[in-house]
Amino acid sequence: MTENLFGIDERILALAHEAEKECEQMFAQTDEIARFNGEKVLKAFIDNRVSESCLKGTTGYGYGDCGRDTLDKVFAQAFGGEDAIVRHTFVNGTHALSTALFGALRMGDTLLSCVGRPYDTLEGVIGLTGEKGSGSLIDFGVKYEQVDLVNEQAPDLDAIAQKAKSAKVAYIQRSRGYSLRPSLSVEIIGKIAQAAKSANPNIIVMVDNCYGEFVEKREPLSVGADLIIGSLIKNLIIGSLIKNPGGGIASTGGYICGRADLVEKCADRLTCVGMGKEVGCTLSQNREMLLGFFLSPQTVANAVKTSVFACRLFEKLGFKTLPESSETRTDIIASVLLENEQNLTAFCQGIQKGSPVDSFVTPEAWDMPGYESKVIMAAGAFTMGASIELSADAPIREPFAAWLQGGITYPSGRMGILVAANEMCKKGLLRL
Ligand SMILES: *Cc1c(COP(=O)(O)O)cnc(C)c1O
């Protein structure tokens, strides 16, 4: 017997019960992946002799910070790279990606984007938007080429091979960001890497791995990628569950992992040439980053389950979702196509209402800088902007899709989704 603490409409509860039953197989697969990846991570902790002293941080220049150096090794082993640089001083995913691009490319080199236009925030970094003199890659004499997806669905392997011949970096974005294309599986990333490398064995295959870590058993480095890059607050939750002496913690950061010579170039770009990874104090971040990485496979599984459940429930409520609830996942994002503004607003307000932090706040659509239409965002998270925690955001325009991600525990994620459905129900927006 469970109490209906949240006052969810009985008809929604009945559908949720059915939806959960129908998700059993996907949930079992997700658990199996979490077990596999959790073991990889545990092994990396043990093999690299993580000790209590690694949990302490340094100040000043950060010479000989054993926690920092060990964290890099743990990441590298778990992701299958030779080396890694994991730092709280990467201000976000874009910064880590920018560091990797500037680390690998030189004047006269060509950057080839293999699957269409990269994530919005990379446009300025590359120089596709912005002014001359901005300091973008193009501004520094790097050339840019792009191969679009065939029918906005599949990578164009022939065209990629053709353009790879004269490129230095083949850039692949795993997750779809704010587009409606499918996310790329690790298998497909392998095919793109193979196409590029068979045309040009020296090409550097770089993968924007945001939202993809630990969703599959393999990471892109095992199928031909040379470098993977991501943010720590997308899939790799750091510290947000644990109280830190000293109050609120600014959990943040990013990583670059892969070939040692390339990681070194990126490290030189992040700090200074010749100093690279040897400097950079960690303050009090080592414990959070190690603990967060340790929890990450399970946290990702909770987010995937929340997402699969949300898709199944909303399919039963008559909406289309991308991916469909039964599709194998390669990232933690789903879009729920909510058909009109009223639905979209009620859904996002419901997600906020069911969040552990700021549940009493009502999000509204606003003119966010850099976006063409109004955007509504729901996020009641312990770490600001952490999309591994249950969150939804949506531009107010066709097809009125809410991009949904996260859920650090499945029970709380599931209830957040139910509160969102209930919010739509209370406003008479559901056909029940
Ligand atoms: C979010 C995202 C980024 C940028 O990460 P930020 O932390 O928001 O700067 C890059 N690529 C993809 C696919 C993303 O989803």
Tab-separated table of C-alpha atoms and ligand atoms in Angstrom:
chain	number	residue	atom	x	y	z
A	1	MET	CA	0.000	0.000	0.000
A	2	THR	CA	1.500	3.353	-0.972
A	3	GLU	CA	0.123	6.698	-0.006
A	4	ASN	CA	-0.563	9.191	-2.750
A	5	LEU	CA	1.552	11.894	-1.109
A	6	PHE	CA	1.612	14.049	-4.212
A	7	GLY	CA	-2.097	13.794	-4.980
A	8	ILE	CA	-1.502	12.409	-8.470
A	9	ASP	CA	-4.680	11.704	-10.465
A	10	GLU	CA	-5.602	8.005	-10.167
A	11	ARG	CA	-5.769	7.594	-13.941
A	12	ILE	CA	-2.194	8.842	-14.298
A	13	LEU	CA	-1.068	6.497	-11.535
A	14	ALA	CA	-2.682	3.558	-13.344
A	15	LEU	CA	-0.940	4.486	-16.615
A	16	ALA	CA	2.349	4.941	-14.747
A	17	HIS	CA	2.001	1.456	-13.304
A	18	GLU	CA	1.488	-0.010	-16.788
A	19	ALA	CA	4.313	2.103	-18.225
A	20	GLU	CA	6.730	0.894	-15.582
A	21	LYS	CA	5.837	-2.743	-16.286
A	22	GLU	CA	6.432	-2.163	-20.000
A	23	CYS	CA	9.838	-0.638	-19.262
A	24	GLU	CA	11.093	-3.646	-17.310
A	25	GLN	CA	13.318	-4.953	-20.067
A	26	MET	CA	14.879	-1.548	-20.770
A	27	PHE	CA	15.421	-1.072	-17.030
A	28	ALA	CA	17.159	-4.456	-16.774
A	29	GLN	CA	19.440	-3.550	-19.676
A	30	THR	CA	20.216	-0.207	-18.035
A	31	ASP	CA	21.059	-1.916	-14.734
A	32	GLU	CA	23.351	-4.337	-16.520
A	33	ILE	CA	25.224	-1.436	-18.171
A	34	ALA	CA	25.502	0.361	-14.814
A	35	ARG	CA	26.933	-2.774	-13.247
A	36	PHE	CA	29.481	-3.180	-16.024
A	37	ASN	CA	30.553	0.478	-15.966
A	38	GLY	CA	30.488	0.593	-12.154
A	39	GLU	CA	32.943	-2.318	-12.080
A	40	LYS	CA	35.213	-0.551	-14.596
A	41	VAL	CA	35.253	2.535	-12.385
A	42	LEU	CA	35.867	0.582	-9.170
A	43	LYS	CA	38.740	-1.267	-10.870
A	44	ALA	CA	40.231	2.056	-11.988
A	45	PHE	CA	40.101	3.342	-8.389
A	46	ILE	CA	41.817	0.210	-7.090
A	47	ASP	CA	44.432	-0.102	-9.853
A	48	ASN	CA	45.436	3.539	-9.448
A	49	ARG	CA	45.643	3.246	-5.648
A	50	VAL	CA	43.232	6.017	-4.728
A	51	SER	CA	44.055	6.806	-1.104
A	52	GLU	CA	42.579	8.986	1.585
A	53	SER	CA	45.278	11.566	0.932
A	54	CYS	CA	44.020	11.831	-2.689
A	55	LEU	CA	40.781	13.263	-1.301
A	56	LYS	CA	42.616	16.287	0.038
A	57	GLY	CA	43.332	19.271	-2.155
A	58	THR	CA	46.197	21.671	-2.650
A	59	THR	CA	46.517	25.450	-2.792
A	60	GLY	CA	48.874	27.744	-4.652
A	61	TYR	CA	50.517	26.322	-7.770
A	62	GLY	CA	49.317	22.830	-7.008
A	63	TYR	CA	52.635	21.084	-7.624
A	64	GLY	CA	52.515	17.391	-6.781
A	65	ASP	CA	48.771	17.282	-6.219
A	66	CYS	CA	48.389	13.513	-5.936
A	67	GLY	CA	44.608	13.673	-5.866
A	68	ARG	CA	44.545	15.574	-9.156
A	69	ASP	CA	47.057	13.275	-10.838
A	70	THR	CA	45.268	10.161	-9.598
A	71	LEU	CA	41.888	11.487	-10.742
A	72	ASP	CA	43.320	11.942	-14.242
A	73	LYS	CA	44.556	8.339	-14.243
A	74	VAL	CA	41.252	6.989	-12.967
A	75	PHE	CA	39.351	8.796	-15.735
A	76	ALA	CA	41.820	7.617	-18.370
A	77	GLN	CA	41.570	3.980	-17.345
A	78	ALA	CA	37.775	3.948	-17.013
A	79	PHE	CA	37.269	5.676	-20.381
A	80	GLY	CA	39.989	3.676	-22.149
A	81	GLY	CA	42.373	6.590	-22.822
A	82	GLU	CA	46.136	6.917	-22.365
A	83	ASP	CA	45.766	10.065	-20.319
A	84	ALA	CA	43.199	12.621	-19.177
A	85	ILE	CA	42.926	16.106	-17.791
A	86	VAL	CA	40.012	16.551	-15.386
A	87	ARG	CA	39.713	19.970	-13.816
A	88	HIS	CA	37.206	22.040	-11.882
A	89	THR	CA	38.698	25.024	-13.708
A	90	PHE	CA	36.977	24.028	-16.933
A	91	VAL	CA	34.073	26.419	-16.509
A	92	ASN	CA	31.734	24.254	-18.617
A	93	GLY	CA	31.606	21.749	-21.459
A	94	THR	CA	32.103	24.449	-24.062
A	95	HIS	CA	35.349	25.505	-22.361
A	96	ALA	CA	36.684	21.922	-22.392
A	97	LEU	CA	35.723	21.543	-26.076
A	98	SER	CA	37.252	24.903	-26.928
A	99	THR	CA	40.478	23.942	-25.116
A	100	ALA	CA	40.659	20.679	-27.070
A	101	LEU	CA	40.058	22.411	-30.416
A	102	PHE	CA	42.634	25.131	-29.772
A	103	GLY	CA	44.975	22.465	-28.381
A	104	ALA	CA	44.870	20.336	-31.526
A	105	LEU	CA	44.501	22.869	-34.362
A	106	ARG	CA	47.064	25.281	-35.793
A	107	MET	CA	46.980	28.019	-38.423
A	108	GLY	CA	46.139	26.604	-41.847
A	109	ASP	CA	44.637	23.371	-40.429
A	110	THR	CA	41.105	22.307	-41.293
A	111	LEU	CA	38.441	21.364	-38.769
A	112	LEU	CA	35.882	18.975	-40.274
A	113	SER	CA	32.539	18.725	-38.481
A	114	CYS	CA	31.264	15.262	-39.485
A	115	VAL	CA	27.616	15.415	-38.410
A	116	GLY	CA	26.325	18.849	-39.303
A	117	ARG	CA	26.611	22.063	-37.375
A	118	PRO	CA	28.034	21.625	-33.855
A	119	TYR	CA	26.232	22.537	-30.643
A	120	ASP	CA	25.145	26.192	-30.506
A	121	THR	CA	27.816	27.412	-28.104
A	122	LEU	CA	30.608	26.102	-30.365
A	123	GLU	CA	29.613	28.434	-33.200
A	124	GLY	CA	31.335	31.387	-31.576
A	125	VAL	CA	34.382	29.281	-30.636
A	126	ILE	CA	34.814	28.170	-34.234
A	127	GLY	CA	33.924	31.585	-35.638
A	128	LEU	CA	30.761	30.660	-37.525
A	129	THR	CA	29.153	33.555	-35.695
A	130	GLY	CA	30.751	36.585	-34.117
A	131	GLU	CA	33.052	39.249	-35.424
A	132	LYS	CA	36.454	39.377	-37.031
A	133	GLY	CA	39.008	39.748	-34.295
A	134	SER	CA	36.970	37.739	-31.805
A	135	GLY	CA	39.780	35.245	-31.270
A	136	SER	CA	37.839	32.298	-32.687
A	137	LEU	CA	39.507	29.389	-34.488
A	138	ILE	CA	38.722	30.939	-37.880
A	139	ASP	CA	40.159	34.216	-36.646
A	140	PHE	CA	43.412	32.351	-35.932
A	141	GLY	CA	43.526	30.968	-39.462
A	142	VAL	CA	41.848	27.586	-38.988
A	143	LYS	CA	39.566	26.505	-41.827
A	144	TYR	CA	36.151	24.972	-41.258
A	145	GLU	CA	34.356	22.306	-43.295
A	146	GLN	CA	31.136	20.483	-42.569
A	147	VAL	CA	29.399	17.326	-43.767
A	148	ASP	CA	25.662	17.287	-43.134
A	149	LEU	CA	23.613	14.252	-42.192
A	150	VAL	CA	21.769	12.466	-44.984
A	151	ASN	CA	18.076	13.367	-44.577
A	152	GLU	CA	19.021	14.802	-41.169
A	153	GLN	CA	19.382	11.221	-39.921
A	154	ALA	CA	22.477	9.259	-40.919
A	155	PRO	CA	26.128	10.285	-41.269
A	156	ASP	CA	27.348	10.643	-44.851
A	157	LEU	CA	30.379	8.325	-44.664
A	158	ASP	CA	31.492	8.844	-48.283
A	159	ALA	CA	31.499	12.614	-47.978
A	160	ILE	CA	33.274	12.382	-44.608
A	161	ALA	CA	36.028	10.216	-46.151
A	162	GLN	CA	36.368	12.656	-49.052
A	163	LYS	CA	36.723	15.743	-46.856
A	164	ALA	CA	38.858	13.959	-44.251
A	165	LYS	CA	41.744	13.802	-46.721
A	166	SER	CA	42.677	17.431	-46.139
A	167	ALA	CA	41.475	17.837	-42.540
A	168	LYS	CA	43.445	17.783	-39.295
A	169	VAL	CA	40.533	17.125	-36.938
A	170	ALA	CA	37.348	15.129	-37.562
A	171	TYR	CA	34.831	16.415	-35.043
A	172	ILE	CA	31.871	14.269	-34.001
A	173	GLN	CA	29.086	15.336	-31.656
A	174	ARG	CA	27.577	12.273	-29.951
A	175	SER	CA	24.467	13.808	-28.456
A	176	ARG	CA	22.045	15.854	-30.505
A	177	GLY	CA	21.949	18.964	-28.336
A	178	TYR	CA	18.921	21.081	-29.241
A	179	SER	CA	18.326	19.452	-32.620
A	180	LEU	CA	15.914	16.624	-33.325
A	181	ARG	CA	18.412	14.365	-35.076
A	182	PRO	CA	19.098	10.982	-33.471
A	183	SER	CA	22.050	10.792	-31.084
A	184	LEU	CA	24.967	8.717	-32.325
A	185	SER	CA	25.637	5.281	-30.875
A	186	VAL	CA	29.241	4.355	-30.109
A	187	GLU	CA	29.007	1.872	-32.978
A	188	ILE	CA	28.152	4.634	-35.471
A	189	ILE	CA	30.889	6.871	-34.055
A	190	GLY	CA	33.241	3.960	-34.819
A	191	LYS	CA	32.061	3.880	-38.427
A	192	ILE	CA	32.659	7.615	-38.834
A	193	ALA	CA	36.125	7.306	-37.247
A	194	GLN	CA	36.942	4.437	-39.587
A	195	ALA	CA	35.756	6.347	-42.661
A	196	ALA	CA	37.856	9.377	-41.699
A	197	LYS	CA	40.966	7.369	-40.799
A	198	SER	CA	40.915	5.144	-43.851
A	199	ALA	CA	41.035	8.317	-45.962
A	200	ASN	CA	43.574	10.040	-43.696
A	201	PRO	CA	45.396	7.890	-41.097
A	202	ASN	CA	46.789	10.995	-39.354
A	203	ILE	CA	43.461	12.658	-38.740
A	204	ILE	CA	42.545	13.359	-35.110
A	205	VAL	CA	39.071	12.066	-34.302
A	206	MET	CA	37.581	14.240	-31.577
A	207	VAL	CA	34.239	13.435	-29.952
A	208	ASP	CA	31.996	15.830	-28.054
A	209	ASN	CA	30.897	13.224	-25.500
A	210	CYS	CA	28.476	15.480	-23.555
A	211	TYR	CA	25.507	13.492	-22.191
A	212	GLY	CA	26.953	10.213	-23.468
A	213	GLU	CA	29.278	8.977	-20.702
A	214	PHE	CA	28.379	5.588	-19.227
A	215	VAL	CA	25.127	5.245	-21.181
A	216	GLU	CA	26.651	2.385	-23.179
A	217	LYS	CA	29.251	-0.183	-22.158
A	218	ARG	CA	31.832	1.276	-24.530
A	219	GLU	CA	33.100	4.832	-24.865
A	220	PRO	CA	34.169	6.322	-28.231
A	221	LEU	CA	37.912	5.844	-27.452
A	222	SER	CA	37.470	2.091	-27.962
A	223	VAL	CA	36.194	2.520	-31.524
A	224	GLY	CA	38.817	4.823	-32.994
A	225	ALA	CA	38.322	8.215	-31.346
A	226	ASP	CA	41.554	9.937	-30.255
A	227	LEU	CA	40.024	12.390	-27.802
A	228	ILE	CA	36.716	12.607	-25.940
A	229	ILE	CA	35.547	15.763	-24.213
A	230	GLY	CA	32.723	16.443	-21.778
A	231	SER	CA	31.335	18.372	-18.863
A	232	LEU	CA	31.261	17.104	-15.295
A	233	ILE	CA	27.799	18.359	-14.518
A	234	LYS	CA	26.038	16.736	-17.426
A	235	ASN	CA	26.598	13.047	-16.863
A	236	LEU	CA	29.214	13.107	-14.196
A	237	ILE	CA	27.653	14.483	-11.098
A	238	ILE	CA	30.163	15.898	-8.714
A	239	GLY	CA	29.553	16.670	-5.130
A	240	SER	CA	25.993	17.792	-5.330
A	241	LEU	CA	24.782	15.165	-2.889
A	242	ILE	CA	27.291	15.723	-0.199
A	243	LYS	CA	27.507	18.612	2.160
A	244	ASN	CA	30.861	20.257	2.066
A	245	PRO	CA	32.368	21.812	5.130
A	246	GLY	CA	32.286	25.480	4.340
A	247	GLY	CA	28.799	25.624	2.936
A	248	GLY	CA	27.584	25.576	-0.631
A	249	ILE	CA	29.944	23.990	-3.117
A	250	ALA	CA	30.548	25.311	-6.588
A	251	SER	CA	30.600	21.918	-8.272
A	252	THR	CA	31.696	22.354	-11.812
A	253	GLY	CA	34.331	21.166	-14.264
A	254	GLY	CA	35.126	19.234	-17.400
A	255	TYR	CA	37.473	16.647	-18.838
A	256	ILE	CA	39.507	15.776	-21.905
A	257	CYS	CA	40.613	12.162	-22.283
A	258	GLY	CA	42.439	10.145	-24.923
A	259	ARG	CA	45.834	10.040	-26.642
A	260	ALA	CA	48.591	11.233	-24.302
A	261	ASP	CA	50.287	13.565	-26.816
A	262	LEU	CA	46.994	15.313	-27.528
A	263	VAL	CA	46.002	15.567	-23.859
A	264	GLU	CA	49.367	17.260	-23.272
A	265	LYS	CA	48.667	19.816	-26.015
A	266	CYS	CA	45.281	20.540	-24.484
A	267	ALA	CA	46.819	20.874	-21.009
A	268	ASP	CA	49.345	23.368	-22.394
A	269	ARG	CA	46.436	25.318	-23.816
A	270	LEU	CA	44.483	25.210	-20.537
A	271	THR	CA	47.421	26.377	-18.387
A	272	CYS	CA	50.564	27.443	-20.261
A	273	VAL	CA	52.929	25.948	-22.759
A	274	GLY	CA	55.508	23.871	-20.938
A	275	MET	CA	53.554	23.633	-17.691
A	276	GLY	CA	50.504	21.679	-18.833
A	277	LYS	CA	49.156	19.219	-16.304
A	278	GLU	CA	51.841	19.806	-13.682
A	279	VAL	CA	50.165	22.865	-12.214
A	280	GLY	CA	46.698	23.856	-11.067
A	281	CYS	CA	45.671	23.551	-7.449
A	282	THR	CA	42.479	21.666	-6.710
A	283	LEU	CA	41.424	23.542	-3.539
A	284	SER	CA	38.763	21.294	-2.023
A	285	GLN	CA	37.508	19.693	-5.221
A	286	ASN	CA	39.329	16.345	-5.311
A	287	ARG	CA	36.987	14.538	-2.982
A	288	GLU	CA	33.908	15.749	-4.852
A	289	MET	CA	35.321	14.855	-8.230
A	290	LEU	CA	36.462	11.381	-7.195
A	291	LEU	CA	33.225	10.638	-5.374
A	292	GLY	CA	31.178	11.996	-8.251
A	293	PHE	CA	33.006	9.867	-10.781
A	294	PHE	CA	32.565	6.823	-8.559
A	295	LEU	CA	28.770	7.412	-8.397
A	296	SER	CA	28.436	8.360	-12.024
A	297	PRO	CA	27.587	4.982	-13.663
A	298	GLN	CA	24.714	4.514	-11.222
A	299	THR	CA	23.569	8.128	-11.491
A	300	VAL	CA	23.537	7.864	-15.278
A	301	ALA	CA	21.441	4.688	-15.016
A	302	ASN	CA	18.947	6.542	-12.821
A	303	ALA	CA	18.734	9.319	-15.406
A	304	VAL	CA	18.280	6.831	-18.263
A	305	LYS	CA	15.516	5.005	-16.378
A	306	THR	CA	13.755	8.280	-15.580
A	307	SER	CA	13.949	9.163	-19.264
A	308	VAL	CA	12.680	5.790	-20.513
A	309	PHE	CA	9.795	5.931	-18.025
A	310	ALA	CA	8.929	9.498	-19.065
A	311	CYS	CA	8.853	8.505	-22.747
A	312	ARG	CA	6.659	5.450	-22.116
A	313	LEU	CA	4.217	7.402	-19.924
A	314	PHE	CA	3.905	10.263	-22.402
A	315	GLU	CA	3.472	7.847	-25.299
A	316	LYS	CA	0.561	6.376	-23.351
A	317	LEU	CA	-0.773	9.898	-22.878
A	318	GLY	CA	-0.775	10.268	-26.665
A	319	PHE	CA	2.443	12.213	-27.319
A	320	LYS	CA	5.380	11.470	-29.559
A	321	THR	CA	8.823	11.249	-27.983
A	322	LEU	CA	12.336	11.218	-29.393
A	323	PRO	CA	13.756	8.660	-28.916
A	324	GLU	CA	10.779	6.321	-28.504
A	325	SER	CA	10.636	4.549	-25.143
A	326	SER	CA	11.788	1.243	-26.647
A	327	GLU	CA	14.847	2.613	-28.482
A	328	THR	CA	18.301	1.763	-27.174
A	329	ARG	CA	19.902	4.798	-25.525
A	330	THR	CA	23.217	6.419	-26.273
A	331	ASP	CA	22.643	9.550	-24.207
A	332	ILE	CA	20.379	10.696	-21.382
A	333	ILE	CA	18.275	13.179	-23.355
A	334	ALA	CA	14.722	12.765	-24.577
A	335	SER	CA	12.355	15.207	-26.227
A	336	VAL	CA	8.665	15.051	-25.520
A	337	LEU	CA	6.712	16.666	-28.363
A	338	LEU	CA	3.962	18.451	-26.499
A	339	GLU	CA	2.112	19.965	-29.470
A	340	ASN	CA	1.340	23.424	-28.081
A	341	GLU	CA	2.548	26.161	-25.773
A	342	GLN	CA	0.026	25.456	-23.020
A	343	ASN	CA	1.123	21.831	-22.726
A	344	LEU	CA	4.773	22.772	-22.798
A	345	THR	CA	4.407	25.409	-20.087
A	346	ALA	CA	2.357	23.150	-17.798
A	347	PHE	CA	4.856	20.317	-18.270
A	348	CYS	CA	7.881	22.445	-17.378
A	349	GLN	CA	6.087	24.018	-14.427
A	350	GLY	CA	5.242	20.512	-13.202
A	351	ILE	CA	8.881	19.373	-13.465
A	352	GLN	CA	9.865	22.373	-11.341
A	353	LYS	CA	7.113	21.622	-8.822
A	354	GLY	CA	8.448	18.109	-8.339
A	355	SER	CA	12.074	19.163	-7.803
A	356	PRO	CA	13.895	18.956	-4.463
A	357	VAL	CA	15.178	22.556	-4.660
A	358	ASP	CA	13.088	25.618	-5.621
A	359	SER	CA	9.930	23.516	-6.000
A	360	PHE	CA	7.820	26.583	-5.145
A	361	VAL	CA	9.096	28.619	-8.094
A	362	THR	CA	7.005	28.902	-11.270
A	363	PRO	CA	9.123	29.029	-14.421
A	364	GLU	CA	7.906	31.156	-17.299
A	365	ALA	CA	9.045	31.572	-20.888
A	366	TRP	CA	11.443	34.488	-21.409
A	367	ASP	CA	13.615	36.024	-24.109
A	368	MET	CA	16.927	34.394	-23.356
A	369	PRO	CA	19.930	36.061	-24.969
A	370	GLY	CA	21.165	34.160	-27.999
A	371	TYR	CA	17.908	32.331	-28.743
A	372	GLU	CA	15.456	33.241	-31.468
A	373	SER	CA	12.301	32.222	-29.646
A	374	LYS	CA	11.321	32.449	-25.998
A	375	VAL	CA	12.648	29.662	-23.800
A	376	ILE	CA	11.178	28.059	-20.686
A	377	MET	CA	13.430	26.191	-18.278
A	378	ALA	CA	12.692	24.009	-15.283
A	379	ALA	CA	15.558	23.057	-12.994
A	380	GLY	CA	15.396	22.592	-9.261
A	381	ALA	CA	18.884	21.259	-8.774
A	382	PHE	CA	21.560	21.090	-6.084
A	383	THR	CA	24.173	22.177	-8.621
A	384	MET	CA	23.254	25.149	-10.748
A	385	GLY	CA	22.648	24.115	-14.334
A	386	ALA	CA	23.397	20.445	-13.673
A	387	SER	CA	21.477	18.600	-16.326
A	388	ILE	CA	22.259	15.212	-14.780
A	389	GLU	CA	19.611	16.338	-12.277
A	390	LEU	CA	15.985	16.264	-13.456
A	391	SER	CA	15.471	19.271	-15.697
A	392	ALA	CA	13.509	20.348	-18.735
A	393	ASP	CA	13.918	23.181	-21.157
A	394	ALA	CA	12.117	24.197	-24.270
A	395	PRO	CA	12.104	26.893	-26.909
A	396	ILE	CA	8.510	28.058	-27.437
A	397	ARG	CA	8.169	27.104	-31.098
A	398	GLU	CA	7.156	24.160	-33.308
A	399	PRO	CA	7.150	21.244	-32.517
A	400	PHE	CA	6.784	22.419	-28.894
A	401	ALA	CA	9.275	19.861	-27.682
A	402	ALA	CA	10.530	19.746	-24.107
A	403	TRP	CA	14.121	18.558	-23.816
A	404	LEU	CA	14.129	16.422	-20.731
A	405	GLN	CA	17.166	15.070	-18.949
A	406	GLY	CA	18.471	13.816	-15.665
A	407	GLY	CA	17.156	12.368	-12.449
A	408	ILE	CA	19.913	11.516	-9.963
A	409	THR	CA	17.673	8.962	-8.267
A	410	TYR	CA	15.011	7.024	-10.133
A	411	PRO	CA	12.264	7.404	-7.475
A	412	SER	CA	12.623	11.200	-7.418
A	413	GLY	CA	12.926	11.401	-11.207
A	414	ARG	CA	9.834	9.242	-11.668
A	415	MET	CA	7.833	11.405	-9.250
A	416	GLY	CA	8.997	14.572	-11.006
A	417	ILE	CA	7.577	13.182	-14.250
A	418	LEU	CA	4.294	12.263	-12.549
A	419	VAL	CA	3.954	15.744	-11.067
A	420	ALA	CA	4.496	17.181	-14.569
A	421	ALA	CA	1.788	14.947	-16.051
A	422	ASN	CA	-0.509	15.825	-13.162
A	423	GLU	CA	0.035	19.533	-13.724
A	424	MET	CA	-1.137	19.093	-17.313
A	425	CYS	CA	-4.101	17.026	-16.069
A	426	LYS	CA	-5.178	19.686	-13.560
A	427	LYS	CA	-5.264	22.239	-16.370
A	428	GLY	CA	-7.474	19.915	-18.416
A	429	LEU	CA	-4.791	19.391	-21.057
A	430	LEU	CA	-4.682	15.572	-21.060
A	431	ARG	CA	-6.983	13.212	-22.956
A	432	LEU	CA	-7.509	10.620	-20.222
B	1	LIG	C1	25.695	21.088	-23.337
B	1	LIG	C2	26.469	20.664	-24.487
B	1	LIG	C3	27.665	21.300	-24.811
B	1	LIG	C4	28.215	22.460	-24.036
B	1	LIG	O1	28.325	22.212	-22.658
B	1	LIG	P1	28.110	23.413	-21.612
B	1	LIG	O2	28.515	22.794	-20.299
B	1	LIG	O3	26.664	23.799	-21.657
B	1	LIG	O4	29.013	24.504	-22.026
B	1	LIG	C5	28.343	20.845	-25.903
B	1	LIG	N1	27.869	19.829	-26.650
B	1	LIG	C6	26.727	19.201	-26.363
B	1	LIG	C7	26.247	18.076	-27.230
B	1	LIG	C8	25.987	19.588	-25.266
B	1	LIG	O5	24.842	18.977	-24.990
